[in-house]
mmCIF file of C-alpha atoms in Angstrom:
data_model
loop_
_atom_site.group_PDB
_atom_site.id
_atom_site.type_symbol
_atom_site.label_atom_id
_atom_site.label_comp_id
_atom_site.label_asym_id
_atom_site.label_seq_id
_atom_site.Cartn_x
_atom_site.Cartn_y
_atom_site.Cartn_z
ATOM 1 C CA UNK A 1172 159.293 118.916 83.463
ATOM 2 C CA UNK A 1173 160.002 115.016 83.051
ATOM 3 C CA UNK A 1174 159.732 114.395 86.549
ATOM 4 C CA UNK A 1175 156.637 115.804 87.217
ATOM 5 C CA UNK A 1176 154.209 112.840 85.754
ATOM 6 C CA UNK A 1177 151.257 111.968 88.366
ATOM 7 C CA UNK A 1178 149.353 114.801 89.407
ATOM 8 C CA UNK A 1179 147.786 113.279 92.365
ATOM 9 C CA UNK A 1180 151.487 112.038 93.896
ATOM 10 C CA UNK A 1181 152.504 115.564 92.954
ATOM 11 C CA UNK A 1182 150.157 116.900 95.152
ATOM 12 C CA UNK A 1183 150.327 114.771 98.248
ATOM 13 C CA UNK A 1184 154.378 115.107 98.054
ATOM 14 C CA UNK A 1185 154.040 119.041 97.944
ATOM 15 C CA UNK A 1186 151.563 119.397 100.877
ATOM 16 C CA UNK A 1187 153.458 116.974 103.268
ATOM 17 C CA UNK A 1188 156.563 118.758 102.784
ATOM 18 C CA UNK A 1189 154.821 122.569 102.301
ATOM 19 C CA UNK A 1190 152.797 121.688 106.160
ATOM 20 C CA UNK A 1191 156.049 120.931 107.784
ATOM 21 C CA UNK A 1192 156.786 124.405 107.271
ATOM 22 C CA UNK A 1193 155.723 126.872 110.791
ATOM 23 C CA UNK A 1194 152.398 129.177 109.710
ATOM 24 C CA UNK A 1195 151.217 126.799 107.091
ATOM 25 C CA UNK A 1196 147.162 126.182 107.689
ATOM 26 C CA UNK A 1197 146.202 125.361 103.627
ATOM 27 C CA UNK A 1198 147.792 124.434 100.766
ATOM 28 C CA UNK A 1199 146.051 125.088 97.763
ATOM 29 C CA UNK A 1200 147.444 123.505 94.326
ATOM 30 C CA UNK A 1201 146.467 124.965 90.681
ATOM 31 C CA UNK A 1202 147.299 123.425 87.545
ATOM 32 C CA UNK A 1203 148.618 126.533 85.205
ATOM 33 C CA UNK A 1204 147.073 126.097 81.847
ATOM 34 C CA UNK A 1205 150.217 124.713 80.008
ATOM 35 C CA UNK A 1206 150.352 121.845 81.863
ATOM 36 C CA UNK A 1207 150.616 118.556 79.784
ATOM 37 C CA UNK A 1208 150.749 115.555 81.509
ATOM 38 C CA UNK A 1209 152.959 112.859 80.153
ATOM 39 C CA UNK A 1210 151.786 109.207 79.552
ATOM 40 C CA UNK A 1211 154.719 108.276 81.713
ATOM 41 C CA UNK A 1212 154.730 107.494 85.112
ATOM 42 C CA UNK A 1213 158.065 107.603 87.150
ATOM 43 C CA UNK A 1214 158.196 107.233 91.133
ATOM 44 C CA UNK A 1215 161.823 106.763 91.314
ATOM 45 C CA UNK A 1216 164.565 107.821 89.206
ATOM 46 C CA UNK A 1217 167.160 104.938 87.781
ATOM 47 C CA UNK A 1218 169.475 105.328 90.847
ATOM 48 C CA UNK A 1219 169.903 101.768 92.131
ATOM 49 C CA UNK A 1220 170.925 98.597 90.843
ATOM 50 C CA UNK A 1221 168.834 97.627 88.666
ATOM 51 C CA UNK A 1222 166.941 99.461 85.485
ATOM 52 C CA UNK A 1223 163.515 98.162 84.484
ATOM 53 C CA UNK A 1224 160.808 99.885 82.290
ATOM 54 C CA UNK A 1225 157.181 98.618 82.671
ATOM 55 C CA UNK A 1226 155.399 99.113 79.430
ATOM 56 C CA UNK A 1227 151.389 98.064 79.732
ATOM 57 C CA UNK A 1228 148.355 100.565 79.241
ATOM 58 C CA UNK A 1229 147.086 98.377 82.209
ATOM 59 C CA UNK A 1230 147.916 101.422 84.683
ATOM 60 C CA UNK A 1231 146.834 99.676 88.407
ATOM 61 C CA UNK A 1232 149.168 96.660 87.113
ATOM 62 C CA UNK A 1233 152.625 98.551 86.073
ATOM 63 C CA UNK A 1234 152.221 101.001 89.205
ATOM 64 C CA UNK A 1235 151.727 98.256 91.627
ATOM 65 C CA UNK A 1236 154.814 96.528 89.940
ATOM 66 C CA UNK A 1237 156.737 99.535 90.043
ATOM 67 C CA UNK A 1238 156.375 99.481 93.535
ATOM 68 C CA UNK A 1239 157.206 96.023 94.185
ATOM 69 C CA UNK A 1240 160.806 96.539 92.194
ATOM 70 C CA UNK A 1241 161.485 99.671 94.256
ATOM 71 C CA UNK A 1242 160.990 97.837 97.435
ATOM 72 C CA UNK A 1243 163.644 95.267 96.223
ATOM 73 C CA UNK A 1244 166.090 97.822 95.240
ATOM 74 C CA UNK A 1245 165.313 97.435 91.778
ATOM 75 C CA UNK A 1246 164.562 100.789 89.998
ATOM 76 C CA UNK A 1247 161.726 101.170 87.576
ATOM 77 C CA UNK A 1248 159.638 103.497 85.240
ATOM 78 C CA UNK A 1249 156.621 102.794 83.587
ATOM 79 C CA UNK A 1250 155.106 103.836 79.816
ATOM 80 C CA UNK A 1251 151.497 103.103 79.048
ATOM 81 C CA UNK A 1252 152.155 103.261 75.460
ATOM 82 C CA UNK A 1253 154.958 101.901 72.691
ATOM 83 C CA UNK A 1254 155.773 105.298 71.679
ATOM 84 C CA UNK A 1255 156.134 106.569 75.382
ATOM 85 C CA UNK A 1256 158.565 102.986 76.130
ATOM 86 C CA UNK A 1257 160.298 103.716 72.702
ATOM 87 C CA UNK A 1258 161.241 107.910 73.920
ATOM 88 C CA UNK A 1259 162.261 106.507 77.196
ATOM 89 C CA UNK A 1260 164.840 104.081 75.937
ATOM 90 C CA UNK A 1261 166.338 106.887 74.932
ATOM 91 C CA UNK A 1262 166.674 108.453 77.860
ATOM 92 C CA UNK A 1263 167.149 106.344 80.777
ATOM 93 C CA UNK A 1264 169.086 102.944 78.854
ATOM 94 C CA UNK A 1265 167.531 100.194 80.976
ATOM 95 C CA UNK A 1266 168.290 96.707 80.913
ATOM 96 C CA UNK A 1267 164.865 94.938 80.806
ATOM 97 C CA UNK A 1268 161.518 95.846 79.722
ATOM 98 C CA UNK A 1269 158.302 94.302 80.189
ATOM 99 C CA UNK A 1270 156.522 94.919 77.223
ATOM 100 C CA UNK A 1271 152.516 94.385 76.626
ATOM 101 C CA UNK A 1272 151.532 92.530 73.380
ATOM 102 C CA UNK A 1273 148.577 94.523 72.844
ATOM 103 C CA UNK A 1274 148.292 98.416 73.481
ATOM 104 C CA UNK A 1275 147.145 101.234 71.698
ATOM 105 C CA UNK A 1276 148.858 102.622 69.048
ATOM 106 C CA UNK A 1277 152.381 100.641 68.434
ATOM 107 C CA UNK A 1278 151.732 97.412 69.571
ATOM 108 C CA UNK A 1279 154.589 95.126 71.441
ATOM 109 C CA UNK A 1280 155.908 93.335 68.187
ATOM 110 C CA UNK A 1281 156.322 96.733 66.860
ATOM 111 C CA UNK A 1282 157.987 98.034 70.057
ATOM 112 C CA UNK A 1283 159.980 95.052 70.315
ATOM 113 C CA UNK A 1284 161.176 95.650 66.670
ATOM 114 C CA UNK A 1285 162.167 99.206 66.835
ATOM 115 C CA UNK A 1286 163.847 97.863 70.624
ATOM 116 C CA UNK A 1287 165.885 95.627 69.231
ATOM 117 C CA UNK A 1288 167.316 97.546 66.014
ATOM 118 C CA UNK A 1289 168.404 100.750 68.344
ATOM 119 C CA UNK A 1290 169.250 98.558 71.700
ATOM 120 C CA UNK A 1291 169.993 95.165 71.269
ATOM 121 C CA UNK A 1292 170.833 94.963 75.026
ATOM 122 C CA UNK A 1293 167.935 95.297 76.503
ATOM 123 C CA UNK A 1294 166.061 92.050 77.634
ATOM 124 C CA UNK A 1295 162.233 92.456 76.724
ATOM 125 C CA UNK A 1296 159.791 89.866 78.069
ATOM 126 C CA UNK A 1297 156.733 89.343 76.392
ATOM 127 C CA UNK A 1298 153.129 89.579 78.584
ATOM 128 C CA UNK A 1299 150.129 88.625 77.013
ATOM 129 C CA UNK A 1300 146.559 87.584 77.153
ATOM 130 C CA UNK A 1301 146.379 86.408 73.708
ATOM 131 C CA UNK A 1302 149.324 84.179 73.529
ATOM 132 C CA UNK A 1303 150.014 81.538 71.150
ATOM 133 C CA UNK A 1304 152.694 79.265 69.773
ATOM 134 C CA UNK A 1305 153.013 81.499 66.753
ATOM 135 C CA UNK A 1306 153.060 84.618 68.582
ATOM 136 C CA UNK A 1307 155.769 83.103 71.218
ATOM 137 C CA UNK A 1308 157.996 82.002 68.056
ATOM 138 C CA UNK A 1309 157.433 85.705 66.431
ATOM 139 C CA UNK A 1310 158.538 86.996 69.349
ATOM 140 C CA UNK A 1311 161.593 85.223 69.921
ATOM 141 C CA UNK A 1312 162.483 85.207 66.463
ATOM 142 C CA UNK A 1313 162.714 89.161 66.927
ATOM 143 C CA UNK A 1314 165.278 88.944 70.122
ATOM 144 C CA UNK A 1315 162.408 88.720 72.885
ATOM 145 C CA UNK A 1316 163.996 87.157 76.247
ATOM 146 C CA UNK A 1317 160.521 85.447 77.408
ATOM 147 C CA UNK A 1318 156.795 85.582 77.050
ATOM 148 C CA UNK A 1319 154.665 85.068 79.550
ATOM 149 C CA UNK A 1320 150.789 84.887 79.338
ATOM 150 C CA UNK A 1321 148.545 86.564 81.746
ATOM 151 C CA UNK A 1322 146.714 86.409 84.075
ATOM 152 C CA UNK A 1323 150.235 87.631 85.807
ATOM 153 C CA UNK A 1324 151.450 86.893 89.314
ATOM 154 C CA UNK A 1325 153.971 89.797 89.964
ATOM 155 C CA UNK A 1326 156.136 87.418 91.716
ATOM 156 C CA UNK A 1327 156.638 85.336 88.637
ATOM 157 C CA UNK A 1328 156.728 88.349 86.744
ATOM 158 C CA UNK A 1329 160.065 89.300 89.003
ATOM 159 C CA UNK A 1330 162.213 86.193 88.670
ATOM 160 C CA UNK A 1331 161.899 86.824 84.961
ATOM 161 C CA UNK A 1332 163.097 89.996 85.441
ATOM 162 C CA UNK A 1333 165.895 88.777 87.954
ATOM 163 C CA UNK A 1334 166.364 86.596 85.098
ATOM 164 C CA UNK A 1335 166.497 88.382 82.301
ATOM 165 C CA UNK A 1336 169.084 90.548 84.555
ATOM 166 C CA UNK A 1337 171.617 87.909 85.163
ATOM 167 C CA UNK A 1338 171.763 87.009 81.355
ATOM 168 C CA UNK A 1339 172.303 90.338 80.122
ATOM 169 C CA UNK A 1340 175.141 90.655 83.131
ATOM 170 C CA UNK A 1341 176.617 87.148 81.776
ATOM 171 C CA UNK A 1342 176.401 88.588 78.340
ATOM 172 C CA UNK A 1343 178.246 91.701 79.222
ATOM 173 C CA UNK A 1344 180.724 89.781 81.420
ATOM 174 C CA UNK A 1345 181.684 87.065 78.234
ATOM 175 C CA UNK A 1346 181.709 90.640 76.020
ATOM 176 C CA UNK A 1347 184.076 92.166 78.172
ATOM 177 C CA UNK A 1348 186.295 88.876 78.634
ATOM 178 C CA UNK A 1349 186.430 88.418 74.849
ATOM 179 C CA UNK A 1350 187.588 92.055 74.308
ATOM 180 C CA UNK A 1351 190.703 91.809 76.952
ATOM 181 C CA UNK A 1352 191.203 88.079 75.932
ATOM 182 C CA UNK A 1353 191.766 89.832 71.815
ATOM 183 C CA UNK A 1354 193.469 92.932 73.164
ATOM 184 C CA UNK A 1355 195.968 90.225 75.108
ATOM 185 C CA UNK A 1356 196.530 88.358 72.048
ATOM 186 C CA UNK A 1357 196.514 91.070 69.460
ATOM 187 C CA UNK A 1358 199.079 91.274 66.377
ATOM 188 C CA UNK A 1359 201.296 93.876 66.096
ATOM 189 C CA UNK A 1360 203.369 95.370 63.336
ATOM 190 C CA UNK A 1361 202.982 96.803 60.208
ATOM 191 C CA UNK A 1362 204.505 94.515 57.839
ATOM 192 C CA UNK A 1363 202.544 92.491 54.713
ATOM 193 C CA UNK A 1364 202.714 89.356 56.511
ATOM 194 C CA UNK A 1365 201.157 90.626 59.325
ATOM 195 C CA UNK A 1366 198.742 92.718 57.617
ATOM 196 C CA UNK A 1367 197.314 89.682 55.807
ATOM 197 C CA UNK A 1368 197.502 87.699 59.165
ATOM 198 C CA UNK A 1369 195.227 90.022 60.787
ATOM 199 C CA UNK A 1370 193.266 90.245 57.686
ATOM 200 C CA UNK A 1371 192.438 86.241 57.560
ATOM 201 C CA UNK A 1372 191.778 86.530 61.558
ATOM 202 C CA UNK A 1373 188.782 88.984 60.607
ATOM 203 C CA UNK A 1374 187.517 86.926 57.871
ATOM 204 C CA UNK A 1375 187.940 84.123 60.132
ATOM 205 C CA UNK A 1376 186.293 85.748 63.564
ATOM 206 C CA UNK A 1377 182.138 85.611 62.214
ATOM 207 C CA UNK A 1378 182.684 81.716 61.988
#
């Protein structure tokens, strides 16, 4: 099951809501053998406003960030790996990620690439503790929204994110203006003239 991603939080939630029950004096818990625990961790669900994905093999970090986003109504998951961050895209769509430069496996350029190509969207910032004026440029050059260098202080860490937010809202808002601005204006009718009219408009739009 997806949901079920930190043992240990597993645990506590099952106990506090298995001793509310009348009888109860133990609660024992015992992993089955299948169990496979996902690099992923996920204390909320993307139900509110906001949709961030944490993506840092720095685990203390990312969880206490998580927590600080759920506590202002943003909601958050968090991969510890590019691959994880890359299958969770998938899923949940968000609308920034905070991607780590270096981590095992695919590393953040390589996240950011495969990001990008599938989800164009989604506002990555950069963190690193290697960062340099090349690496900043590669970055941007590959649709990054920001790079910041740690050490990190979460609170600048969340007005990038608020950030990143309101430019991918502004984006969406221009996209959506543009579309009912064309579908106002749009050319009707079937004729050659017209035909070639909307023809030179196309050729005409990239510019």
């Amino acid at each position: 099951n997806k949901q079920v991603l930190m043992l240990n939080r597993l645990e506590e939630e099952l106990k506090e809501i298995v001793h509310r029950a009348t009888g109860v004096e133990q609660v024992a818990i015992i992993i089955g053998e299948g169990f496979h625990q996902t690099d992923i961790y996920r204390r909320f669900d993307f139900k509110m406003p906001s949709k961030v994905l944490l993506v840092d093999d720095e685990r203390e970090f990312v969880q206490t960030l998580s927590e600080r986003l759920i506590m202002r109504d943003m909601g958050s998951t968090v991969a510890y790996d590019g691959e994880s961050a890359l299958a969770m895209v998938q899923e949940e769509d968000p609308e920034v990620m905070i991607l780590d430069l270096k981590m095992p496996g695919i590393d953040g350029i390589e996240t950011l690439k495969e990001i990008k190509k599938e989800n164009p969207t989604i506002q990555v910032i950069i963190i690193t503790g290697h960062g340099t004026i090349e690496t900043a440029v590669n970055a941007t050059k590959l649709g990054a929204y920001d790079l910041i260098e740690k050490p990190l202080s979460i609170d600048k860490v969340i007005v990038a994110i608020n950030n990143a937010l309101n430019f991918r809202r502004l984006e969406e808002e221009n996209k959506y203006l543009r579309t009912k601005t064309l579908e106002k204006h749009s050319i009707d009718g079937d004729s050659e003239r017209t035909k070639e009219l909307r023809r030179n408009i196309e050729v005409a739009a990239p510019t």
